[in-house]
GROMACS .gro file of C-alpha atoms in nm:
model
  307
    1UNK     CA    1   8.818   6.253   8.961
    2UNK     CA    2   8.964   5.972   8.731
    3UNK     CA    3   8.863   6.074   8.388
    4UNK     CA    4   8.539   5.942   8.316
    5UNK     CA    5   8.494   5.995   7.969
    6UNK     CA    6   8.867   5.794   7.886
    7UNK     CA    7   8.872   5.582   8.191
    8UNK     CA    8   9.227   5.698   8.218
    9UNK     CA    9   9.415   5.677   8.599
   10UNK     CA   10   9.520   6.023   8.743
   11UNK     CA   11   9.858   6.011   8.910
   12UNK     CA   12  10.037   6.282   9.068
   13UNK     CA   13  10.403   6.270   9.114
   14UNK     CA   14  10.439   6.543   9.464
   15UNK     CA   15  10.822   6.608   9.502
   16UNK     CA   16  11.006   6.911   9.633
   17UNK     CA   17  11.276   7.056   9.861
   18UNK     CA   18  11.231   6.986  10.238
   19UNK     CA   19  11.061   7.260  10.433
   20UNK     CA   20  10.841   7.390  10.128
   21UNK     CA   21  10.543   7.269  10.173
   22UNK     CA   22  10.532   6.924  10.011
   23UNK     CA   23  10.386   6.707  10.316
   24UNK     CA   24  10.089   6.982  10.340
   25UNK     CA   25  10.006   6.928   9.978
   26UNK     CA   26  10.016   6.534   9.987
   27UNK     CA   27   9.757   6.601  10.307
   28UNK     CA   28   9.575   6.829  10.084
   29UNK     CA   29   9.523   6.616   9.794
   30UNK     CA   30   9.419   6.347  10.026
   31UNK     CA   31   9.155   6.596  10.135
   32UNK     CA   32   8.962   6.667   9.855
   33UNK     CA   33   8.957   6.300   9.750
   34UNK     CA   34   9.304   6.165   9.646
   35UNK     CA   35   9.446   5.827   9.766
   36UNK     CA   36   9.737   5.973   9.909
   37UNK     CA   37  10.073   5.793   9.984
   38UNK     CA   38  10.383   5.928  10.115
   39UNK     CA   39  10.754   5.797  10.127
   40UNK     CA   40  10.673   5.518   9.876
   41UNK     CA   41  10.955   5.405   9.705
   42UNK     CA   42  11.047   5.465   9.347
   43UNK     CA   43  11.072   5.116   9.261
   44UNK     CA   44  10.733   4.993   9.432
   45UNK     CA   45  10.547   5.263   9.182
   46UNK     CA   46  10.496   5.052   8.875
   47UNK     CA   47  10.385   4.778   9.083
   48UNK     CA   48  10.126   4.986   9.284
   49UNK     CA   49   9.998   5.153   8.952
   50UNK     CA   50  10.002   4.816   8.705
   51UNK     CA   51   9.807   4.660   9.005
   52UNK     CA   52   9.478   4.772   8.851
   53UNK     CA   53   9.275   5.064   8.866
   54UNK     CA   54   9.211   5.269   9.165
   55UNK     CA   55   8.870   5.400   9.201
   56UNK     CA   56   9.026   5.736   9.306
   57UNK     CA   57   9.314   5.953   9.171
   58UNK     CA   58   9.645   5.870   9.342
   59UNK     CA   59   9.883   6.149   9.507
   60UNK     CA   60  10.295   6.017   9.558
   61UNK     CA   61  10.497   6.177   9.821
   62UNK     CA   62  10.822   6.129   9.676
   63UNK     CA   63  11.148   6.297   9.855
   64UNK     CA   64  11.508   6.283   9.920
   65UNK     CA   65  11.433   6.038  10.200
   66UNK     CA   66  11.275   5.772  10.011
   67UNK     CA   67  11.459   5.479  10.060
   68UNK     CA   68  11.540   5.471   9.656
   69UNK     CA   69  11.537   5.826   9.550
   70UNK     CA   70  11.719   5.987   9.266
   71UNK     CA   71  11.650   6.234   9.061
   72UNK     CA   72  11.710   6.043   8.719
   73UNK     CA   73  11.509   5.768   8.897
   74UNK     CA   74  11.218   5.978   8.929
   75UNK     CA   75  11.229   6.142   8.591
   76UNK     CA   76  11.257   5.825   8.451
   77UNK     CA   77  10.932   5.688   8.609
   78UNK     CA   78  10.743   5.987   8.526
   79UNK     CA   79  10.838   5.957   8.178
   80UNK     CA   80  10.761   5.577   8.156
   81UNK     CA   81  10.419   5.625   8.364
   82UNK     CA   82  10.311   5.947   8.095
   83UNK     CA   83  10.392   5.676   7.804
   84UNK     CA   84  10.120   5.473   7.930
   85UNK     CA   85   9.807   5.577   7.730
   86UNK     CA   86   9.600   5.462   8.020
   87UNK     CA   87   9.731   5.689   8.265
   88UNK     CA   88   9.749   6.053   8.309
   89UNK     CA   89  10.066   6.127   8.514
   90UNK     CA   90  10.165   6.494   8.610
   91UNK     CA   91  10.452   6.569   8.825
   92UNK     CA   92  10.400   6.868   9.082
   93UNK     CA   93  10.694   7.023   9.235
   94UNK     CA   94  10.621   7.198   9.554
   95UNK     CA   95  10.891   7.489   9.571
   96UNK     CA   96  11.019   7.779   9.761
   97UNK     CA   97  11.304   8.062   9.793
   98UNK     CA   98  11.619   7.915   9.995
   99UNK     CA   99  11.589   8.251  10.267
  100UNK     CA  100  11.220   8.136  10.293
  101UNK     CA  101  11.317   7.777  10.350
  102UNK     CA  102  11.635   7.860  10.607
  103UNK     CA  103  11.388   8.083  10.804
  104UNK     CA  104  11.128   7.791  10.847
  105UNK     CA  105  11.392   7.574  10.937
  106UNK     CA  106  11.540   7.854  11.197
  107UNK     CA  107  11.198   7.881  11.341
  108UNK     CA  108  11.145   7.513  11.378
  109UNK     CA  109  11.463   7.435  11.466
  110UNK     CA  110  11.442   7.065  11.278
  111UNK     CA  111  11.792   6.953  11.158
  112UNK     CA  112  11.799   6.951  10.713
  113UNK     CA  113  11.799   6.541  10.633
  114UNK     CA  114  12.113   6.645  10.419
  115UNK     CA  115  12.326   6.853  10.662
  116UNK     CA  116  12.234   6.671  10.993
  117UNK     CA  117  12.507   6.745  11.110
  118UNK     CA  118  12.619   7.073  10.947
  119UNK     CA  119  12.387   7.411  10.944
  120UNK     CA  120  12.069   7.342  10.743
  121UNK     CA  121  12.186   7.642  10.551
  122UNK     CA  122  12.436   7.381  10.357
  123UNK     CA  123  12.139   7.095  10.342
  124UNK     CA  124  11.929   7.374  10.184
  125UNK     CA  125  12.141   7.493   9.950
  126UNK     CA  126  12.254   7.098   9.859
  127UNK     CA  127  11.918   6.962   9.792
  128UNK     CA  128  11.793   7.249   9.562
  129UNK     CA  129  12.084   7.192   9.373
  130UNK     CA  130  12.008   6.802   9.364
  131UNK     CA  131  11.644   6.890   9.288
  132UNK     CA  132  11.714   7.127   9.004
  133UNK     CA  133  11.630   6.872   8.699
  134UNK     CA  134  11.274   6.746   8.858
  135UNK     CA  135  11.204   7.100   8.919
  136UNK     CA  136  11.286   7.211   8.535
  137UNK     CA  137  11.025   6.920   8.421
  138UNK     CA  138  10.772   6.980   8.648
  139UNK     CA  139  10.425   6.970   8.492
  140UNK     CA  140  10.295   7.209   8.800
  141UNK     CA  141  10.498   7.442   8.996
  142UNK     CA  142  10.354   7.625   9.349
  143UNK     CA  143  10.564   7.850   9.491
  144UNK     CA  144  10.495   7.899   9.820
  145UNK     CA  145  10.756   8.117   9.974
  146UNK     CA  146  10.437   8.371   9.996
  147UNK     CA  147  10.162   8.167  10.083
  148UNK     CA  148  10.021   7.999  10.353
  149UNK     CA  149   9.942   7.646  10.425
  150UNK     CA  150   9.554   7.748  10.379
  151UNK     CA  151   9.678   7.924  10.072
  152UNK     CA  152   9.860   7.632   9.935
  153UNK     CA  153   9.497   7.411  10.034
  154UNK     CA  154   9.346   7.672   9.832
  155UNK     CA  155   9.566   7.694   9.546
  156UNK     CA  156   9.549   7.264   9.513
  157UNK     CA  157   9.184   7.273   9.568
  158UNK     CA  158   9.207   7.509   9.249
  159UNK     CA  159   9.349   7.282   9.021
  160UNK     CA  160   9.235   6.971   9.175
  161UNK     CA  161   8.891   6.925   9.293
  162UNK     CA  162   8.735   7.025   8.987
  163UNK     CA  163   8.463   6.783   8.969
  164UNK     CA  164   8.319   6.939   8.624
  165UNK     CA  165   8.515   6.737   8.407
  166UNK     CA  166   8.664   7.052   8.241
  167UNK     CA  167   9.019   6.939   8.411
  168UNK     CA  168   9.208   7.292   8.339
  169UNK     CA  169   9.182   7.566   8.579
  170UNK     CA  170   9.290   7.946   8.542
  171UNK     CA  171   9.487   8.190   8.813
  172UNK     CA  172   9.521   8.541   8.783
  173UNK     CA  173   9.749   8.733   8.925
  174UNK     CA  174   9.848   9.100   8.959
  175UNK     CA  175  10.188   9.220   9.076
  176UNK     CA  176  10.403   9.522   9.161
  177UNK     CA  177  10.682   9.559   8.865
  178UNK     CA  178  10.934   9.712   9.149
  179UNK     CA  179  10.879   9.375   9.374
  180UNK     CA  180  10.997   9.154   9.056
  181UNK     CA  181  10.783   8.923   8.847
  182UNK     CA  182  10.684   8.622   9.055
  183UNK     CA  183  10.783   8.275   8.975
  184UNK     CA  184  10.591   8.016   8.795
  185UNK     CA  185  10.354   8.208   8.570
  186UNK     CA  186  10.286   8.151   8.233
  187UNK     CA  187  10.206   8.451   8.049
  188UNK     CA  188  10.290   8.765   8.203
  189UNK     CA  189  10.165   9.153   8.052
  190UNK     CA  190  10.293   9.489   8.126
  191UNK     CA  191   9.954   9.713   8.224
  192UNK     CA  192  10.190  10.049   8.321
  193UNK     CA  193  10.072  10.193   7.958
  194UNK     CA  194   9.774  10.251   8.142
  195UNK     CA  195   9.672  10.584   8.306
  196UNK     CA  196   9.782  10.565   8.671
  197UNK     CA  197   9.502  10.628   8.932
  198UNK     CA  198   9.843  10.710   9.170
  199UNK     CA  199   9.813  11.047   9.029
  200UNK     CA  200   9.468  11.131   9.145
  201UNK     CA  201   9.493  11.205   9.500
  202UNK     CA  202   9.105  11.131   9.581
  203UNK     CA  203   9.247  10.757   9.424
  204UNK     CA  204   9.558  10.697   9.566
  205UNK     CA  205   9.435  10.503   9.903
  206UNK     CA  206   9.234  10.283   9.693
  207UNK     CA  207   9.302   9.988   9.497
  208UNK     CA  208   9.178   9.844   9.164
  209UNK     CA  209   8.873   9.638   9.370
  210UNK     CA  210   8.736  10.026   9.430
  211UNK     CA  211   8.435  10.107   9.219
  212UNK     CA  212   8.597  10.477   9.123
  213UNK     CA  213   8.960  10.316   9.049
  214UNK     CA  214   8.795  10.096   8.790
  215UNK     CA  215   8.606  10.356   8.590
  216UNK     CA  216   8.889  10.597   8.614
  217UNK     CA  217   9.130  10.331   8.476
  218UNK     CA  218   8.800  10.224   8.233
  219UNK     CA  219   8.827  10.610   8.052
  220UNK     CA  220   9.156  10.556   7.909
  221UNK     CA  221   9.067  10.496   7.539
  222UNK     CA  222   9.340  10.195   7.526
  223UNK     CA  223   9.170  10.010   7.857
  224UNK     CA  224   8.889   9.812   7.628
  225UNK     CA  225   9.087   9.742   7.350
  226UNK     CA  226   9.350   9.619   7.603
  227UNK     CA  227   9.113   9.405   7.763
  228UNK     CA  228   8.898   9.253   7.423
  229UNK     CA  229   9.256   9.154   7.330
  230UNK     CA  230   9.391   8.988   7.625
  231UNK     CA  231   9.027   8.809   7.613
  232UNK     CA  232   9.041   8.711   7.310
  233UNK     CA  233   9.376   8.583   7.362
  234UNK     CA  234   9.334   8.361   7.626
  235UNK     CA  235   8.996   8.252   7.488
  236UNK     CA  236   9.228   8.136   7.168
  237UNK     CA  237   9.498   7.917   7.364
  238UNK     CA  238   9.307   7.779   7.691
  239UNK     CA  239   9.127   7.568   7.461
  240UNK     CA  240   9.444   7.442   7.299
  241UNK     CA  241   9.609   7.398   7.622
  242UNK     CA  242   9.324   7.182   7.747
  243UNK     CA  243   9.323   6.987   7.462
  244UNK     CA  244   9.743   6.983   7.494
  245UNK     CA  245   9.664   6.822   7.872
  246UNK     CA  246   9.738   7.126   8.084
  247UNK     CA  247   9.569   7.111   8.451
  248UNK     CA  248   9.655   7.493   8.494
  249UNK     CA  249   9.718   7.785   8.312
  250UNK     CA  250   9.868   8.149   8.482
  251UNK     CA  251   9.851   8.468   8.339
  252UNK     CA  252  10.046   8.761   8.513
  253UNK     CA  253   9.936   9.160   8.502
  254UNK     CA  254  10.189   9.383   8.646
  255UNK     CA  255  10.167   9.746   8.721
  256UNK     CA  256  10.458   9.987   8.906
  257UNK     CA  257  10.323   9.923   9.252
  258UNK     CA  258  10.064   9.610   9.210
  259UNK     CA  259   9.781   9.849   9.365
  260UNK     CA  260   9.528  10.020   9.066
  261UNK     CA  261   9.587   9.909   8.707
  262UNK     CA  262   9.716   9.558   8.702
  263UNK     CA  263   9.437   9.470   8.967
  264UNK     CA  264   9.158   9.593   8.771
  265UNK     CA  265   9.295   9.468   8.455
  266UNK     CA  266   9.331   9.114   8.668
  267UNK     CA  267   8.933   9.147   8.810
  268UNK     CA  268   8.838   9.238   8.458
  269UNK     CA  269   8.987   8.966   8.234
  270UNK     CA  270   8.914   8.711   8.525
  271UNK     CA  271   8.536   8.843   8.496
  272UNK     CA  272   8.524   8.752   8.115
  273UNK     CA  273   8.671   8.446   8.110
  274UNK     CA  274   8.400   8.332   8.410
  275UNK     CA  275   8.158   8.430   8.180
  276UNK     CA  276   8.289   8.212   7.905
  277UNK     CA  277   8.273   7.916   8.173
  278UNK     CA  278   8.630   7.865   8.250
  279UNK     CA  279   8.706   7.818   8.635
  280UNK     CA  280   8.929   8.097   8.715
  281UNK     CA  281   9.079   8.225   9.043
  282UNK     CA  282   9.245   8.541   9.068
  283UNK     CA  283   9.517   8.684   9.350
  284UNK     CA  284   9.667   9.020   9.404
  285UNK     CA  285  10.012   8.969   9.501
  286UNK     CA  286  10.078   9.316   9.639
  287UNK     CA  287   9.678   9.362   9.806
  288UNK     CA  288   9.788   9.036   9.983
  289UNK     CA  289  10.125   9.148  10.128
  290UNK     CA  290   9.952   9.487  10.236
  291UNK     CA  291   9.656   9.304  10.386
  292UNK     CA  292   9.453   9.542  10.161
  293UNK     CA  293   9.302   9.263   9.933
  294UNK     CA  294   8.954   9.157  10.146
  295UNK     CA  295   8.835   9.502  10.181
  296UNK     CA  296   8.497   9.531  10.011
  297UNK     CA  297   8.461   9.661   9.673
  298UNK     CA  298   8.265  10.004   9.789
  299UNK     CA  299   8.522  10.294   9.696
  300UNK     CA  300   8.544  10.369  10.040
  301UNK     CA  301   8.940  10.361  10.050
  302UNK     CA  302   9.161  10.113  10.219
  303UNK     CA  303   9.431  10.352  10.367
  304UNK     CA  304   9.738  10.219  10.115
  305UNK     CA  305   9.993  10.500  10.031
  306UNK     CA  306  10.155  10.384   9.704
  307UNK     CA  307  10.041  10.341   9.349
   0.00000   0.00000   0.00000
């Protein structure tokens, strides 16, 4: 997974408030072929890296309990590591809400390493405040407030494993408008101009995975042209984002209630690009939170009650 073609040295910078998540990517990196090291200090870095090259990519834990930490510390190494021409360094910032974070810690019951002695509510709220610079120059962002540990695997494997040498990955995502836009995506496109299969009683319990959703939503005039442009779009500035360095790329397609339009739009555009040869997941926020997203794609209906 080292660049072959540049002989460059992949580094990945894992940081991250406690609780979100961080410990389960370093484990998954490790996984799918990283040397993985967690806790190591800020100050050992340059000497592990200017050691010599690794025959593997390298994942760093790094966390408000290394020995060294600081913020402006770890900033400063990832800027000084990314100046190296023989090195491509990329800092990935494992996040997640604060209510998401106090409940795993209620659950868990483990004492916050900055309130040990005070509620972890305070250590919570203290360390995302601490963290809020690294998070702000993050090269990656997961969220994982709604996601799994086999989600976050999933998500890493993603962007990670690629062993084509193409080095950028592409999520897609749909969402429901009245849940809020979620965090960390790149480009994000209203698809509520669309004609609403909610109206059509026969398609209201299905989603946009159902055969009959997608042609209904394909006879609006504006649905092709809608798609040919987002295509053409992303086809335009994926390649430039490669080139730019980019490991991952997320577009956004939101409809009222995350159920018909912005999921076929999502399956659609995610179908194209595949075709072009880009590696390209897609996720349906709202499907997901419904359990309505693994139902097969045969019209049949999946029971849902909202568009």
């Amino acid at each position: 997974m080292n660049d072959q073609r540049t002989g460059s040295q992949r580094v990945v910078l894992v940081t991250g408030p406690s609780g979100a998540g961080r410990s389960t990517a370093i484990n998954a990196l490790e996984d799918i072929g990283f040397e993985a090291i967690d806790n190591i200090p800020l100050s050992l870095i340059p000497r592990l890296i200017e050691g010599g090259a690794l025959d593997r990519p390298v994942a760093l834990g790094i966390d408000i309990r290394n020995r060294d930490f600081s913020v402006s510390g770890l900033l400063d190494l990832h800027r000084g590591l990314g100046a190296q021409p023989q090195l491509e360094v990329q800092l990935l910032y494992v996040d997640c809400s604060p209510d998401v974070l106090a409940r795993r810690y209620s659950e868990t019951r483990r004492r916050h390493p900055m309130a040990p002695d005070e509620s972890y509510t305070q250590g919570i709220a203290r360390e995302l405040e601490l963290l809020g610079d690294a998070r702000s120059s993050a090269d990656l962002l997961i969220d994982t407030s709604e996601l799994s540990p086999h989600d976050l695997r999933a998500q890493l494997e993603t962007w990670f494993a690629d062993a084509t040498g193409q080095r950028m990955a592409i999520s897609l995502h749909s969402f429901s408008y009245k849940r809020g836009i979620p965090q960390g995506l790149d480009w994000v496109f209203d698809c509520r101009f669309l004609d609403n299969p909610h109206w059509e009683p026969a398609l209201r319990g299905l989603t946009g995975l159902d055969a009959p959703v997608t042609e209904y939503i394909g006879k609006d005039t504006r649905f092709a042209p809608f798609i040919a442009k987002l295509t053409e779009l992303a086809l335009f500035v994926l390649p430039a984002c490669k080139d730019e360095g980019k490991a991952h790329l997320s577009f956004g397609f939101g409809c009222t209630g995350g159920q018909h339009r912005s999921v076929a739009v999502t399956e659609t555009v995610s179908a194209a690009l595949a075709e072009q040869g880009w590696q390209v997941s897609s996720r349906h926020r709202e499907l997901e939170r419904r359990g309505l997203s693994a139902h097969a794609r045969d019209g049949k209906g999946t029971g849902g009650k909202t568009a």
